[in-house]
Amino acid sequence: MGSVVILGVVTSIGSVVLFNGMNQINAFSYDLTFHDKPKNEAFRENLMFEHVRFEPGTDQIILYLANIGTTESTIESITVVKIDTQNILVNWDESVGTTIQIKESSDPVIINANLNSQTWDDPTYRTSEYKISITTSKGNFFSTVASPYNT
């Protein structure tokens, strides 16, 4: 009989402590959402390269991007580096900033590479791999490696 009474007292006091602690944790989490909003938004940003097209006969690269995060993204810079020679072929900055809406594919981003009057069909560029890097206005960095043709 005494065990049942003690069990009832411990259960009731334990429930009060548990629910009070959970409420405090929820209040703390809620306060954190307002503490550093830009940093919280940066954690929720995520871009995905859907497709990279090296336009044949030209020096253009067409990037199809999707925002799979939960906040809007703004591209600040795009760089394309030829991996084998480390030459920077594209150094695009925010002067033509592009906004990518939440959970949608964007309009393609078209950029011109510095190929010295050559095209992607030229053997110098045709067989290489290229690292494409995007930096957003929230300070996040996304990159992929692509090649003009599957050789």
Tab-separated table of C-alpha atoms in Angstrom:
chain	number	residue	atom	x	y	z
A	1	MET	CA	0.000	0.000	0.000
A	2	GLY	CA	2.830	2.394	0.865
A	3	SER	CA	4.514	1.636	-2.446
A	4	VAL	CA	1.405	2.658	-4.368
A	5	VAL	CA	1.173	5.968	-2.472
A	6	ILE	CA	4.865	6.745	-3.063
A	7	LEU	CA	4.489	5.804	-6.746
A	8	GLY	CA	1.553	8.216	-7.070
A	9	VAL	CA	3.492	11.065	-5.400
A	10	VAL	CA	6.604	10.495	-7.520
A	11	THR	CA	4.542	10.244	-10.720
A	12	SER	CA	2.651	13.461	-10.070
A	13	ILE	CA	5.770	15.443	-9.128
A	14	GLY	CA	7.719	13.935	-12.041
A	15	SER	CA	4.978	14.913	-14.499
A	16	VAL	CA	5.019	18.512	-13.274
A	17	VAL	CA	8.812	18.688	-13.609
A	18	LEU	CA	8.747	17.067	-17.069
A	19	PHE	CA	6.068	19.345	-18.532
A	20	ASN	CA	7.641	22.452	-16.995
A	21	GLY	CA	11.012	21.484	-18.498
A	22	MET	CA	9.483	20.870	-21.926
A	23	ASN	CA	7.772	24.265	-21.832
A	24	GLN	CA	11.078	25.942	-20.958
A	25	ILE	CA	12.855	24.194	-23.835
A	26	ASN	CA	10.128	25.265	-26.289
A	27	ALA	CA	10.307	28.858	-25.043
A	28	PHE	CA	14.100	28.847	-25.427
A	29	SER	CA	13.849	27.482	-28.994
A	30	TYR	CA	11.229	30.101	-29.853
A	31	ASP	CA	13.508	32.879	-28.554
A	32	LEU	CA	16.407	31.578	-30.649
A	33	THR	CA	14.413	32.027	-33.857
A	34	PHE	CA	14.468	35.797	-33.284
A	35	HIS	CA	18.032	36.026	-31.976
A	36	ASP	CA	19.988	35.854	-35.241
A	37	LYS	CA	17.525	35.714	-38.127
A	38	PRO	CA	20.080	36.081	-40.984
A	39	LYS	CA	22.150	33.172	-39.663
A	40	ASN	CA	19.043	31.017	-39.238
A	41	GLU	CA	18.008	31.776	-42.831
A	42	ALA	CA	21.480	30.842	-44.066
A	43	PHE	CA	21.112	27.394	-42.483
A	44	ARG	CA	17.826	26.892	-44.363
A	45	GLU	CA	19.296	27.749	-47.770
A	46	ASN	CA	20.077	24.889	-50.163
A	47	LEU	CA	20.613	25.011	-53.930
A	48	MET	CA	20.842	22.047	-56.292
A	49	PHE	CA	22.339	21.893	-59.772
A	50	GLU	CA	19.640	20.216	-61.860
A	51	HIS	CA	21.523	20.390	-65.147
A	52	VAL	CA	24.627	22.040	-66.611
A	53	ARG	CA	24.712	22.564	-70.365
A	54	PHE	CA	27.811	23.634	-72.270
A	55	GLU	CA	26.170	25.082	-75.389
A	56	PRO	CA	27.867	23.483	-78.462
A	57	GLY	CA	29.461	25.903	-80.922
A	58	THR	CA	29.467	28.752	-78.379
A	59	ASP	CA	31.193	29.792	-75.185
A	60	GLN	CA	27.948	29.763	-73.164
A	61	ILE	CA	27.146	27.693	-70.092
A	62	ILE	CA	23.509	27.276	-69.125
A	63	LEU	CA	22.853	26.410	-65.467
A	64	TYR	CA	19.531	24.970	-64.362
A	65	LEU	CA	19.266	25.443	-60.598
A	66	ALA	CA	16.626	24.505	-58.031
A	67	ASN	CA	16.157	25.935	-54.587
A	68	ILE	CA	15.442	22.963	-52.333
A	69	GLY	CA	15.778	24.971	-49.138
A	70	THR	CA	13.077	26.851	-47.271
A	71	THR	CA	14.277	30.407	-47.874
A	72	GLU	CA	14.763	32.564	-50.950
A	73	SER	CA	18.253	32.601	-52.452
A	74	THR	CA	20.133	35.302	-54.323
A	75	ILE	CA	23.194	34.393	-56.370
A	76	GLU	CA	26.095	36.702	-55.625
A	77	SER	CA	28.829	35.140	-57.738
A	78	ILE	CA	29.510	32.251	-60.089
A	79	THR	CA	32.962	30.951	-60.995
A	80	VAL	CA	33.949	28.229	-63.440
A	81	VAL	CA	37.457	26.765	-63.213
A	82	LYS	CA	39.025	24.358	-65.680
A	83	ILE	CA	40.279	21.683	-63.309
A	84	ASP	CA	43.353	20.427	-65.188
A	85	THR	CA	44.880	23.899	-65.767
A	86	GLN	CA	43.212	25.845	-62.917
A	87	ASN	CA	42.237	28.600	-65.393
A	88	ILE	CA	39.257	30.701	-64.341
A	89	LEU	CA	36.900	30.757	-67.323
A	90	VAL	CA	33.992	32.566	-65.636
A	91	ASN	CA	34.111	35.116	-62.842
A	92	TRP	CA	30.515	36.377	-62.696
A	93	ASP	CA	29.501	38.717	-59.871
A	94	GLU	CA	26.340	40.116	-58.339
A	95	SER	CA	25.946	42.940	-60.856
A	96	VAL	CA	23.401	40.684	-62.574
A	97	GLY	CA	21.956	39.179	-59.352
A	98	THR	CA	19.467	36.366	-59.900
A	99	THR	CA	16.793	35.432	-57.380
A	100	ILE	CA	15.697	31.818	-57.051
A	101	GLN	CA	12.265	31.321	-55.505
A	102	ILE	CA	11.558	28.813	-52.752
A	103	LYS	CA	11.149	25.173	-53.873
A	104	GLU	CA	11.016	26.013	-57.556
A	105	SER	CA	13.250	25.541	-60.513
A	106	SER	CA	14.537	28.882	-61.672
A	107	ASP	CA	14.880	30.291	-65.127
A	108	PRO	CA	18.192	29.069	-66.504
A	109	VAL	CA	21.244	31.172	-65.725
A	110	ILE	CA	23.216	31.824	-68.913
A	111	ILE	CA	26.859	32.834	-68.563
A	112	ASN	CA	29.615	33.362	-71.100
A	113	ALA	CA	33.008	31.752	-70.557
A	114	ASN	CA	36.331	33.297	-71.501
A	115	LEU	CA	37.448	30.751	-74.122
A	116	ASN	CA	39.654	33.114	-76.181
A	117	SER	CA	37.411	33.078	-79.294
A	118	GLN	CA	37.067	29.286	-79.150
A	119	THR	CA	34.006	27.164	-78.356
A	120	TRP	CA	33.195	24.129	-76.216
A	121	ASP	CA	33.684	21.983	-79.355
A	122	ASP	CA	37.419	22.782	-79.386
A	123	PRO	CA	39.565	19.822	-78.166
A	124	THR	CA	41.210	22.079	-75.559
A	125	TYR	CA	37.884	22.479	-73.747
A	126	ARG	CA	35.918	19.450	-74.931
A	127	THR	CA	37.675	16.792	-72.830
A	128	SER	CA	38.228	18.716	-69.587
A	129	GLU	CA	36.214	18.847	-66.396
A	130	TYR	CA	35.068	22.124	-64.875
A	131	LYS	CA	34.269	23.067	-61.292
A	132	ILE	CA	31.263	25.386	-61.132
A	133	SER	CA	30.854	27.284	-57.858
A	134	ILE	CA	28.023	29.526	-56.700
A	135	THR	CA	28.116	31.861	-53.703
A	136	THR	CA	24.858	33.284	-52.353
A	137	SER	CA	24.123	36.548	-50.586
A	138	LYS	CA	23.759	34.626	-47.295
A	139	GLY	CA	27.370	33.452	-47.580
A	140	ASN	CA	26.670	29.843	-48.573
A	141	PHE	CA	28.745	28.056	-51.203
A	142	PHE	CA	27.506	25.392	-53.639
A	143	SER	CA	29.589	23.624	-56.298
A	144	THR	CA	29.558	20.824	-58.811
A	145	VAL	CA	31.909	19.321	-61.400
A	146	ALA	CA	30.765	18.965	-65.020
A	147	SER	CA	32.228	18.340	-68.465
A	148	PRO	CA	30.997	19.478	-71.907
A	149	TYR	CA	30.762	16.011	-73.418
A	150	ASN	CA	30.710	12.502	-72.041
A	151	THR	CA	33.944	11.132	-73.407
